[in-house]
């Protein structure tokens, strides 16, 4: 074992109850000293954690996340669920990762180490060690704080799922013993699952990180100190309040660039820090432009970005498993020198991951249980931002004749898989990773866009602003979002939320039949007499037609429909239908034949799974161009789904 720098005695942590002035309630206060051994891929850590019991009952045991143990062996819950890969990147079975707590104790008090056990609240998998429990010698009463001292060692895996190393690049995330959330008299501390992200209480983080002096370091929060050590290392201290996690990255191949961002309305002043891998310097301007766009769009749409820094990390290509991930005030994007300008992946990932700073970072709902509140709302925001800055029809792809919007990319994502689970499903209980992804990202985003078009853009903008303002730093649940939408719009939306979020199924309406049949003059035997057609009245303009349009509800979900009906003479009729029955017939007796029937002529319902069946001409003409476009879209979709975000 290599030498372990013994840190000075942990500084006495004084609990700062800044509830009166701080936007978030500081339930946790972490002071961590970390030292990275680059050869061994180990982080040695000493953690002083002050924790406040905000509940109504005494607490006699503490639960901690030990996320890195997901990578300890092939039988952890993460590895069993994922089969050893994450977003297309596979584990290296010679390079496991884990976290070892060698001591946990109460400051100036009992050693809790002998009471350590691993528990598996979600699946009882005895091989999973991602949740640690320790017992307190006496219960901690409500309103009281406890200071814990923890010594740990984190062995980083070769990165394939967010955290780890590759070569000389280190992404150190989910790396320290992290206390769960005590709520409603119980611990909310889920195991690390293949399809789930995170949940934690807000507080203060002050972290000293020691790395070799030739490494460039990026970390959550603001740098408040840097010290050159005698052993060719540097120690950087980062500090941040009103956050619930802390991540850092180190690599000698980063080029560090600082730029400032200011906005007059709402007032924003923040420092943008770019850590760009030296092989991707070509992307610097694209990263900067898209981060500026993200800062502006989210600040104006939801509320001013409140932190003093935002750090964009561009991982090397070989460490893409670390790319496209959010942490408080820091995120990883992704790109490569060969990405053409018209493939707006670095832009989309930058805006998306920055945007998480709002929904994951500040609103901070429970991602284990209601992931859509982060990923879905964030994907909705991302689509709107991408459309706004890069063009509604070409925001994702703009390569000559090939164009695709971010909205279309999302639409293709929900084909097939989104009908198996409700959006509101606990992350690890989805049918598959694909169903998790299709539902909590794209289907939730498209559902919100559909709601936006139903309520009107202004009303929806007010819903989103109100939701963010009211619930930031408070961990809202789905019901809180629904209540804000109903309150702001003044409408009962239970029918919408109950269907779209709480039941599986798809939305698909189609034009089933378009028919015009001439109504001939009476001919045959009527009342015992033979009636002959009137041969004198045979000019075409006197023909009368029975025109019939049938609209079908093919999906399980219903949504009010608007139908445009066009006749051969150019006359247009607009119909509405509440859309609840399985089909609806519209009939018109007119001297003109039908030309076209079209559902949702203004494209207000992006959630309609199949827009190819939304219109029908009386005389069908084949549409090879459309089919070709769909083919190209599917191809790029496949390409894009290989990449994480
Ligand atoms: Zn995301």
mmCIF file of N, CA and C in Angstrom, residues 360-416:
data_model
loop_
_atom_site.group_PDB
_atom_site.id
_atom_site.type_symbol
_atom_site.label_atom_id
_atom_site.label_comp_id
_atom_site.label_asym_id
_atom_site.label_seq_id
_atom_site.Cartn_x
_atom_site.Cartn_y
_atom_site.Cartn_z
ATOM 1 N N UNK A 360 -32.148 19.055 -11.730
ATOM 2 C CA UNK A 360 -31.436 18.141 -10.834
ATOM 3 C C UNK A 360 -30.768 18.920 -9.707
ATOM 4 N N UNK A 361 -30.142 20.066 -10.089
ATOM 5 C CA UNK A 361 -29.315 20.789 -9.138
ATOM 6 C C UNK A 361 -30.122 21.554 -8.108
ATOM 7 N N UNK A 362 -30.990 22.431 -8.574
ATOM 8 C CA UNK A 362 -31.684 23.306 -7.623
ATOM 9 C C UNK A 362 -33.049 22.773 -7.188
ATOM 10 N N UNK A 363 -33.840 22.284 -8.142
ATOM 11 C CA UNK A 363 -35.154 21.752 -7.756
ATOM 12 C C UNK A 363 -34.953 20.421 -7.021
ATOM 13 N N UNK A 364 -34.086 19.570 -7.583
ATOM 14 C CA UNK A 364 -33.571 18.394 -6.863
ATOM 15 C C UNK A 364 -34.637 17.444 -6.338
ATOM 16 N N UNK A 365 -35.469 16.952 -7.251
ATOM 17 C CA UNK A 365 -36.443 15.928 -6.869
ATOM 18 C C UNK A 365 -35.736 14.587 -6.714
ATOM 19 N N UNK A 366 -36.500 13.614 -6.245
ATOM 20 C CA UNK A 366 -35.931 12.282 -6.032
ATOM 21 C C UNK A 366 -35.844 11.558 -7.380
ATOM 22 N N UNK A 367 -34.622 11.464 -7.920
ATOM 23 C CA UNK A 367 -34.451 10.864 -9.251
ATOM 24 C C UNK A 367 -34.595 9.347 -9.235
ATOM 25 N N UNK A 368 -34.416 8.736 -8.069
ATOM 26 C CA UNK A 368 -34.642 7.284 -7.998
ATOM 27 C C UNK A 368 -36.118 6.980 -8.249
ATOM 28 N N UNK A 369 -36.965 7.846 -7.699
ATOM 29 C CA UNK A 369 -38.388 7.525 -7.685
ATOM 30 C C UNK A 369 -39.184 8.239 -8.776
ATOM 31 N N UNK A 370 -38.785 9.456 -9.125
ATOM 32 C CA UNK A 370 -39.544 10.228 -10.120
ATOM 33 C C UNK A 370 -38.566 10.934 -11.055
ATOM 34 N N UNK A 371 -37.876 10.122 -11.846
ATOM 35 C CA UNK A 371 -36.785 10.666 -12.668
ATOM 36 C C UNK A 371 -37.259 11.696 -13.684
ATOM 37 N N UNK A 372 -38.529 11.613 -14.084
ATOM 38 C CA UNK A 372 -38.999 12.547 -15.129
ATOM 39 C C UNK A 372 -38.936 13.997 -14.666
ATOM 40 N N UNK A 373 -39.059 14.206 -13.343
ATOM 41 C CA UNK A 373 -39.036 15.582 -12.840
ATOM 42 C C UNK A 373 -37.701 16.256 -13.134
ATOM 43 N N UNK A 374 -36.673 15.439 -13.327
ATOM 44 C CA UNK A 374 -35.407 16.009 -13.782
ATOM 45 C C UNK A 374 -35.242 15.806 -15.290
ATOM 46 N N UNK A 375 -35.110 14.569 -15.720
ATOM 47 C CA UNK A 375 -34.787 14.312 -17.131
ATOM 48 C C UNK A 375 -35.870 14.797 -18.088
ATOM 49 N N UNK A 376 -37.126 14.614 -17.729
ATOM 50 C CA UNK A 376 -38.224 14.997 -18.623
ATOM 51 C C UNK A 376 -38.351 16.504 -18.741
ATOM 52 N N UNK A 377 -38.367 17.169 -17.579
ATOM 53 C CA UNK A 377 -38.484 18.634 -17.606
ATOM 54 C C UNK A 377 -37.247 19.221 -18.269
ATOM 55 N N UNK A 378 -36.094 18.604 -18.019
ATOM 56 C CA UNK A 378 -34.869 19.128 -18.622
ATOM 57 C C UNK A 378 -34.825 18.889 -20.134
ATOM 58 N N UNK A 379 -35.327 17.749 -20.583
ATOM 59 C CA UNK A 379 -35.352 17.497 -22.029
ATOM 60 C C UNK A 379 -36.329 18.453 -22.719
ATOM 61 N N UNK A 380 -37.449 18.718 -22.055
ATOM 62 C CA UNK A 380 -38.402 19.712 -22.578
ATOM 63 C C UNK A 380 -37.711 21.075 -22.709
ATOM 64 N N UNK A 381 -36.987 21.462 -21.663
ATOM 65 C CA UNK A 381 -36.297 22.761 -21.682
ATOM 66 C C UNK A 381 -35.226 22.784 -22.768
ATOM 67 N N UNK A 382 -34.514 21.675 -22.891
ATOM 68 C CA UNK A 382 -33.443 21.573 -23.896
ATOM 69 C C UNK A 382 -34.006 21.719 -25.310
ATOM 70 N N UNK A 383 -35.117 21.046 -25.595
ATOM 71 C CA UNK A 383 -35.715 21.138 -26.939
ATOM 72 C C UNK A 383 -36.092 22.588 -27.233
ATOM 73 N N UNK A 384 -36.667 23.254 -26.237
ATOM 74 C CA UNK A 384 -37.069 24.649 -26.447
ATOM 75 C C UNK A 384 -35.850 25.545 -26.675
ATOM 76 N N UNK A 385 -34.801 25.299 -25.892
ATOM 77 C CA UNK A 385 -33.589 26.115 -26.048
ATOM 78 C C UNK A 385 -32.927 25.843 -27.400
ATOM 79 N N UNK A 386 -32.840 24.584 -27.783
ATOM 80 C CA UNK A 386 -32.204 24.233 -29.060
ATOM 81 C C UNK A 386 -32.986 24.858 -30.226
ATOM 82 N N UNK A 387 -34.308 24.750 -30.156
ATOM 83 C CA UNK A 387 -35.145 25.357 -31.201
ATOM 84 C C UNK A 387 -34.903 26.859 -31.273
ATOM 85 N N UNK A 388 -34.823 27.466 -30.100
ATOM 86 C CA UNK A 388 -34.701 28.922 -30.028
ATOM 87 C C UNK A 388 -33.385 29.399 -30.656
ATOM 88 N N UNK A 389 -32.299 28.700 -30.369
ATOM 89 C CA UNK A 389 -30.993 29.200 -30.822
ATOM 90 C C UNK A 389 -30.550 28.650 -32.171
ATOM 91 N N UNK A 390 -31.048 27.466 -32.538
ATOM 92 C CA UNK A 390 -30.482 26.830 -33.736
ATOM 93 C C UNK A 390 -31.505 26.565 -34.837
ATOM 94 N N UNK A 391 -32.739 26.995 -34.623
ATOM 95 C CA UNK A 391 -33.734 26.852 -35.697
ATOM 96 C C UNK A 391 -34.641 25.662 -35.472
ATOM 97 N N UNK A 392 -35.947 25.907 -35.602
ATOM 98 C CA UNK A 392 -36.947 24.886 -35.269
ATOM 99 C C UNK A 392 -36.825 23.621 -36.109
ATOM 100 N N UNK A 393 -36.422 23.751 -37.351
ATOM 101 C CA UNK A 393 -36.396 22.574 -38.222
ATOM 102 C C UNK A 393 -35.011 21.933 -38.302
ATOM 103 N N UNK A 394 -33.991 22.525 -37.706
ATOM 104 C CA UNK A 394 -32.619 22.043 -37.908
ATOM 105 C C UNK A 394 -31.760 22.127 -36.653
ATOM 106 N N UNK A 395 -32.408 22.139 -35.497
ATOM 107 C CA UNK A 395 -31.644 22.414 -34.278
ATOM 108 C C UNK A 395 -30.661 21.295 -33.943
ATOM 109 N N UNK A 396 -30.939 20.082 -34.400
ATOM 110 C CA UNK A 396 -30.050 18.967 -34.059
ATOM 111 C C UNK A 396 -29.084 18.636 -35.190
ATOM 112 N N UNK A 397 -29.609 18.608 -36.377
ATOM 113 C CA UNK A 397 -28.799 18.248 -37.542
ATOM 114 C C UNK A 397 -29.028 19.262 -38.638
ATOM 115 N N UNK A 398 -27.955 19.754 -39.203
ATOM 116 C CA UNK A 398 -28.094 20.715 -40.296
ATOM 117 C C UNK A 398 -26.952 20.455 -41.275
ATOM 118 N N UNK A 399 -27.110 19.380 -42.026
ATOM 119 C CA UNK A 399 -26.051 18.954 -42.940
ATOM 120 C C UNK A 399 -26.612 18.981 -44.358
ATOM 121 N N UNK A 400 -26.594 20.136 -44.970
ATOM 122 C CA UNK A 400 -27.107 20.258 -46.326
ATOM 123 C C UNK A 400 -28.574 19.903 -46.374
ATOM 124 N N UNK A 401 -28.900 18.878 -47.167
ATOM 125 C CA UNK A 401 -30.303 18.502 -47.321
ATOM 126 C C UNK A 401 -30.831 17.768 -46.097
ATOM 127 N N UNK A 402 -29.929 17.280 -45.268
ATOM 128 C CA UNK A 402 -30.373 16.515 -44.096
ATOM 129 C C UNK A 402 -30.519 17.457 -42.913
ATOM 130 N N UNK A 403 -31.750 17.584 -42.474
ATOM 131 C CA UNK A 403 -32.007 18.459 -41.339
ATOM 132 C C UNK A 403 -32.868 17.694 -40.343
ATOM 133 N N UNK A 404 -32.630 17.935 -39.085
ATOM 134 C CA UNK A 404 -33.495 17.323 -38.078
ATOM 135 C C UNK A 404 -33.526 18.219 -36.857
ATOM 136 N N UNK A 405 -34.715 18.374 -36.317
ATOM 137 C CA UNK A 405 -34.829 19.180 -35.100
ATOM 138 C C UNK A 405 -34.621 18.274 -33.894
ATOM 139 N N UNK A 406 -34.340 18.910 -32.774
ATOM 140 C CA UNK A 406 -34.207 18.164 -31.523
ATOM 141 C C UNK A 406 -35.549 17.527 -31.164
ATOM 142 N N UNK A 407 -36.638 18.195 -31.545
ATOM 143 C CA UNK A 407 -37.975 17.656 -31.289
ATOM 144 C C UNK A 407 -38.192 16.342 -32.047
ATOM 145 N N UNK A 408 -37.798 16.317 -33.306
ATOM 146 C CA UNK A 408 -37.966 15.091 -34.099
ATOM 147 C C UNK A 408 -37.086 13.981 -33.519
ATOM 148 N N UNK A 409 -35.889 14.335 -33.100
ATOM 149 C CA UNK A 409 -35.010 13.345 -32.469
ATOM 150 C C UNK A 409 -35.720 12.720 -31.270
ATOM 151 N N UNK A 410 -36.374 13.558 -30.469
ATOM 152 C CA UNK A 410 -37.090 13.037 -29.301
ATOM 153 C C UNK A 410 -38.278 12.187 -29.724
ATOM 154 N N UNK A 411 -38.945 12.602 -30.786
ATOM 155 C CA UNK A 411 -40.108 11.835 -31.242
ATOM 156 C C UNK A 411 -39.706 10.426 -31.672
ATOM 157 N N UNK A 412 -38.612 10.330 -32.361
ATOM 158 C CA UNK A 412 -38.179 9.004 -32.808
ATOM 159 C C UNK A 412 -37.823 8.132 -31.601
ATOM 160 N N UNK A 413 -37.345 8.772 -30.529
ATOM 161 C CA UNK A 413 -36.969 8.009 -29.330
ATOM 162 C C UNK A 413 -38.128 7.256 -28.707
ATOM 163 N N UNK A 414 -39.349 7.761 -28.885
ATOM 164 C CA UNK A 414 -40.455 7.105 -28.172
ATOM 165 C C UNK A 414 -41.148 6.048 -29.009
ATOM 166 N N UNK A 415 -40.708 5.865 -30.238
ATOM 167 C CA UNK A 415 -41.336 4.836 -31.067
ATOM 168 C C UNK A 415 -41.135 3.480 -30.403
ATOM 169 N N UNK A 416 -42.196 2.766 -30.231
ATOM 170 C CA UNK A 416 -42.051 1.385 -29.761
ATOM 171 C C UNK A 416 -42.010 1.223 -28.265
#
